[in-house]
Amino acid sequence: MALLRLLSTDFDGTLIAHPSSGRCSPAFAEVLRLHRAMGGLWAVNTGRGFDHALEGIGIFGAPYEPDFLLTTEREIFLRTGEGDWRPDDHWNETCRQRHQELFSRADHIFSKIHELAASSPDVTLIHEEGELVGLLTSSEAVMEEIAGFILREAADLPEFHFQRNTVYLRFCHRDYHKGAALGELCRRLAIGREEVFAGGDHFNDLSMLDGKYAAFPCCPSNAIDEVKSVVRSAGGYVASNVAADGVAEAWKFFTSRP
Ligand SMILES: [Mg+2]
C-alpha cells in the first residue's frame, strides 16, 4: 500500500471540470479528510497566478485548505500556521531573475510573436505588469499551430520554452515547470518521489506526471491523450471518472492496493 505524504494536484480540468460549479466534489472531500487524517500534505500545482488560484480555491471550498500553492507553473507559496501565504523568496526570486535574463535575450522571438498576433485575430497576447507573458488562442487547433511556430522561432535559444494548457500559453525557461516546482518543494520537505501523488489533465502537467518527481501519477478521464499516455508509461493510474472524482478514484486505487 502506498504511503502518500504529498498530493500535488492541478486545479482546472483536474479538480474542477469546465463548465461546473467550481465546487469540491464529495468524493475528493472524503479523500482529503482521509489523507489529512494520516498526516498527508496537499499542494495545488496550477498554471493560474497567485490571486486567481486563491479565488478558485475559495470557490472550491474543500474541507481543508491546501498547504502549498505552486502557481504560474513555477512559483512556490507556503501556508503559514496563521493561514496566510508566504512566498518561497529564494526560489521565486531566482526563478524571476532567470526568466528576466532569458527573456532579455529573446527579443527576436518576441518580435515574431508580436508580428503573428498583429496579423491573426485568433491570437491574443497576454501582458502582466506591462510585460508580455503569454498568449491566448481562439481554439486548441490554433494553439497547436502556434506552439509549433514558437518552437521553430526559438530553435536558436533552447532554454526558451512555454507551458500550454488548452487555449492558454505562458512563456518560460525550460528548467521551470510544475515538475521542477514540485521537486523543489519535496527537497525542502525531505519528501521522496515514492511518497508523492500527482494529478493533472493537460500539457502543462506532463512534467509532474512522468514519474520523475512523483511515483504515483494519475489523470482524470477527461485528460488529453498525451497525458494519459505519459501517466500509463510512468506506471500511473488513468481514472474512469471525471475531474476531482477521477483524482479521488486514483488516490483510493494507490492507497488500497497491496
Ligand atoms: Mg489543468
Coordinates of C-alpha atoms and ligand atoms in Angstrom, one line a residue:
M1 CA 0.0 0.0 0.0
A2 CA 1.3 3.4 -0.9
L3 CA 2.1 5.8 1.9
L4 CA 1.4 9.2 0.3
R5 CA 2.8 12.1 2.1
L6 CA 2.1 14.8 -0.5
L7 CA -0.6 15.3 -3.1
S8 CA 0.2 17.6 -6.0
T9 CA -2.9 18.4 -7.9
D10 CA -3.5 20.6 -10.9
F11 CA -6.7 22.7 -10.5
D12 CA -8.5 23.5 -13.7
G13 CA -9.6 20.3 -15.5
T14 CA -8.3 18.2 -12.7
L15 CA -10.1 19.3 -9.6
I16 CA -12.8 21.2 -11.3
A17 CA -14.4 20.4 -14.7
H18 CA -15.3 23.2 -17.1
P19 CA -18.1 24.1 -17.1
S20 CA -19.0 23.3 -13.5
S21 CA -19.9 25.0 -10.2
G22 CA -16.2 25.0 -9.3
R23 CA -17.1 23.3 -6.0
C24 CA -15.2 20.4 -4.4
S25 CA -16.8 17.0 -5.1
P26 CA -17.9 14.9 -2.1
A27 CA -15.6 12.1 -3.2
F28 CA -12.5 14.3 -3.3
A29 CA -13.5 16.0 0.0
E30 CA -13.6 12.5 1.6
V31 CA -10.1 11.7 0.2
L32 CA -8.7 15.0 1.6
R33 CA -10.1 14.1 5.0
L34 CA -8.6 10.6 4.9
H35 CA -5.3 11.9 3.6
R36 CA -5.1 14.7 6.2
A37 CA -6.0 12.2 9.0
M38 CA -2.9 10.3 8.0
G39 CA -0.8 13.4 8.2
G40 CA -0.7 14.0 4.5
L41 CA 0.0 17.3 2.8
W42 CA -1.6 18.9 -0.2
A43 CA -0.2 21.2 -2.9
V44 CA -2.3 22.8 -5.6
N45 CA 0.0 23.0 -8.6
T46 CA -1.5 25.2 -11.2
G47 CA -0.9 27.5 -14.2
R48 CA -3.0 30.1 -12.5
G49 CA -1.4 33.2 -11.0
F50 CA -1.5 33.5 -7.2
D51 CA -4.6 35.7 -6.8
H52 CA -6.6 33.7 -9.4
A53 CA -5.6 30.4 -7.7
L54 CA -6.8 31.7 -4.3
E55 CA -10.0 32.8 -5.9
G56 CA -10.6 29.3 -7.3
I57 CA -9.7 27.6 -4.1
G58 CA -12.1 29.9 -2.2
I59 CA -15.0 28.8 -4.5
F60 CA -13.8 25.2 -4.4
G61 CA -14.5 25.1 -0.7
A62 CA -12.5 22.0 0.2
P63 CA -12.7 20.7 3.8
Y64 CA -9.0 21.7 4.1
E65 CA -7.0 24.5 2.6
P66 CA -4.0 23.3 0.6
D67 CA -0.7 23.5 2.4
F68 CA 1.2 24.8 -0.6
L69 CA 0.3 26.7 -3.7
L70 CA 2.5 26.3 -6.8
T71 CA 1.4 29.0 -9.2
T72 CA 2.1 30.0 -12.9
E73 CA 3.7 26.6 -13.3
R74 CA 6.8 27.7 -11.4
E75 CA 6.4 29.8 -8.2
I76 CA 6.1 28.4 -4.7
F77 CA 3.9 29.7 -1.8
L78 CA 3.6 28.1 1.7
R79 CA 0.7 28.4 4.0
T80 CA 1.7 29.7 7.5
G81 CA 0.3 28.5 10.8
E82 CA -1.9 31.6 10.8
G83 CA -3.4 30.7 7.5
D84 CA -1.5 33.4 5.5
W85 CA 0.5 32.7 2.4
R86 CA 4.3 33.2 2.4
P87 CA 6.3 33.1 -0.9
D88 CA 9.4 31.0 -1.0
D89 CA 11.5 34.0 -1.5
H90 CA 14.7 32.3 -2.6
W91 CA 13.1 30.0 -5.2
N92 CA 10.7 32.6 -6.5
E93 CA 13.4 35.3 -6.8
T94 CA 15.9 33.0 -8.5
C95 CA 13.1 32.0 -10.9
R96 CA 12.2 35.6 -11.6
Q97 CA 15.9 36.5 -12.3
R98 CA 16.5 33.6 -14.6
H99 CA 13.3 34.4 -16.6
Q100 CA 14.3 38.1 -16.8
E101 CA 17.8 37.1 -18.0
L102 CA 16.4 34.7 -20.6
F103 CA 13.7 37.0 -21.9
S104 CA 16.3 39.8 -22.3
R105 CA 17.9 37.5 -24.9
A106 CA 14.6 36.6 -26.6
D107 CA 13.7 39.9 -28.4
H108 CA 13.9 38.3 -31.8
I109 CA 11.3 35.6 -30.6
F110 CA 9.0 38.2 -29.0
S111 CA 9.1 40.3 -32.2
K112 CA 7.9 37.3 -34.3
I113 CA 5.2 36.6 -31.8
H114 CA 4.1 40.3 -31.9
E115 CA 4.0 40.1 -35.7
L116 CA 2.0 37.0 -35.6
A117 CA -0.6 38.4 -33.1
A118 CA -0.9 41.6 -35.2
S119 CA -1.8 39.6 -38.3
S120 CA -4.0 37.0 -36.7
P121 CA -7.4 37.6 -35.0
D122 CA -7.0 34.1 -33.5
V123 CA -4.1 35.0 -31.3
T124 CA -4.3 37.4 -28.3
L125 CA -1.3 38.5 -26.3
I126 CA -1.4 38.4 -22.5
H127 CA 0.5 41.0 -20.6
E128 CA 1.1 41.2 -16.8
E129 CA 2.6 44.3 -15.2
G130 CA 3.4 45.6 -18.7
E131 CA 5.4 42.5 -19.8
L132 CA 4.4 40.1 -22.4
V133 CA 4.0 36.8 -20.5
G134 CA 1.9 34.5 -22.8
L135 CA -0.9 34.3 -25.3
L136 CA -4.5 33.0 -25.8
T137 CA -5.7 31.4 -29.0
S138 CA -9.2 31.1 -30.4
S139 CA -9.1 27.3 -30.3
E140 CA -6.9 24.3 -29.3
A141 CA -6.2 23.7 -33.0
V142 CA -4.8 27.2 -33.4
M143 CA -2.8 26.6 -30.2
E144 CA -1.2 23.5 -31.8
E145 CA 0.0 25.6 -34.7
I146 CA 1.2 28.4 -32.5
A147 CA 3.2 26.1 -30.3
G148 CA 5.0 24.7 -33.3
F149 CA 5.6 28.2 -34.6
I150 CA 7.2 29.3 -31.3
L151 CA 9.4 26.2 -31.2
R152 CA 10.7 26.9 -34.7
E153 CA 11.3 30.6 -33.9
A154 CA 13.1 29.7 -30.6
A155 CA 15.3 27.0 -32.2
D156 CA 18.5 29.1 -31.5
L157 CA 17.6 29.7 -27.9
P158 CA 16.8 26.2 -26.5
E159 CA 16.2 27.5 -22.9
F160 CA 13.2 29.4 -24.2
H161 CA 10.1 27.3 -23.8
F162 CA 6.4 27.6 -22.8
Q163 CA 3.7 25.8 -20.8
R164 CA 0.4 25.3 -22.5
N165 CA -3.0 24.4 -21.2
T166 CA -6.0 24.3 -23.6
V167 CA -6.0 27.7 -25.3
Y168 CA -3.5 29.4 -22.9
L169 CA 0.2 29.5 -23.2
R170 CA 2.8 31.0 -20.9
F171 CA 6.4 31.6 -21.9
C172 CA 9.0 30.1 -19.5
H173 CA 12.6 29.0 -19.0
R174 CA 12.9 25.3 -20.0
D175 CA 14.1 24.5 -16.4
Y176 CA 10.9 25.8 -14.8
H177 CA 7.7 23.8 -14.9
K178 CA 5.2 22.1 -12.5
G179 CA 7.6 19.2 -12.0
A180 CA 10.5 21.4 -11.1
A181 CA 8.5 23.4 -8.6
L182 CA 7.2 20.1 -7.1
G183 CA 10.7 18.7 -7.0
E184 CA 11.9 21.8 -5.1
L185 CA 9.0 21.6 -2.6
C186 CA 9.8 17.9 -2.0
R187 CA 13.5 18.8 -1.5
R188 CA 12.6 21.4 1.2
L189 CA 10.2 19.0 2.9
A190 CA 12.6 15.9 2.6
I191 CA 9.8 14.0 0.9
G192 CA 10.9 11.4 -1.7
R193 CA 9.3 10.8 -5.0
E194 CA 8.0 7.4 -3.8
E195 CA 5.8 9.4 -1.3
V196 CA 4.3 11.7 -3.9
F197 CA 1.0 11.5 -5.7
A198 CA 0.4 13.9 -8.7
G199 CA -2.7 14.5 -10.8
G200 CA -3.1 16.6 -13.9
D201 CA -5.1 16.7 -17.2
H202 CA -3.2 18.8 -19.8
F203 CA 0.2 19.6 -21.5
N204 CA 1.4 21.8 -18.6
D205 CA 1.0 18.8 -16.2
L206 CA 3.3 16.4 -18.1
S207 CA 6.4 17.4 -16.2
M208 CA 4.8 16.2 -12.9
L209 CA 3.3 13.1 -14.3
D210 CA 6.2 11.4 -16.0
G211 CA 7.4 9.7 -12.8
K212 CA 10.5 11.8 -12.2
Y213 CA 9.0 13.8 -9.3
A214 CA 6.0 11.7 -8.3
A215 CA 5.9 7.9 -8.2
F216 CA 2.1 7.9 -8.2
P217 CA 0.9 9.9 -11.1
C218 CA -2.7 9.9 -12.3
C219 CA -5.2 11.7 -14.5
P220 CA -9.0 12.0 -14.7
S221 CA -10.9 10.5 -17.6
N222 CA -11.1 14.0 -19.2
A223 CA -7.3 14.3 -19.5
I224 CA -5.9 14.7 -23.0
D225 CA -4.5 11.6 -24.7
E226 CA -0.9 12.9 -24.3
V227 CA -1.3 13.0 -20.5
K228 CA -3.0 9.5 -20.4
S229 CA 0.0 8.1 -22.4
V230 CA 2.6 9.7 -20.1
V231 CA 0.7 8.5 -17.0
R232 CA 0.5 5.0 -18.3
S233 CA 4.2 5.0 -19.2
A234 CA 5.1 6.1 -15.7
G235 CA 3.1 3.2 -14.2
G236 CA 0.3 5.6 -13.0
Y237 CA -3.4 5.4 -13.0
V238 CA -5.8 6.7 -15.6
A239 CA -9.2 7.1 -13.9
S240 CA -12.6 6.4 -15.3
N241 CA -14.2 9.3 -13.5
V242 CA -14.0 13.0 -14.5
A243 CA -12.0 15.7 -12.7
A244 CA -11.9 15.5 -8.9
D245 CA -13.9 12.3 -8.8
G246 CA -11.2 10.8 -11.0
V247 CA -8.4 12.0 -8.7
A248 CA -10.2 10.6 -5.7
E249 CA -10.6 7.3 -7.6
A250 CA -6.8 7.2 -8.3
W251 CA -6.0 8.0 -4.6
K252 CA -8.2 5.1 -3.5
F253 CA -6.5 2.8 -6.0
F254 CA -3.0 3.6 -4.9
T255 CA -3.7 3.6 -1.2
S256 CA -5.7 0.3 -1.2
R257 CA -3.6 -1.9 -3.4
P258 CA -1.4 -4.3 -1.6
Ligands
MG1 MG -5.5 21.6 -16.0

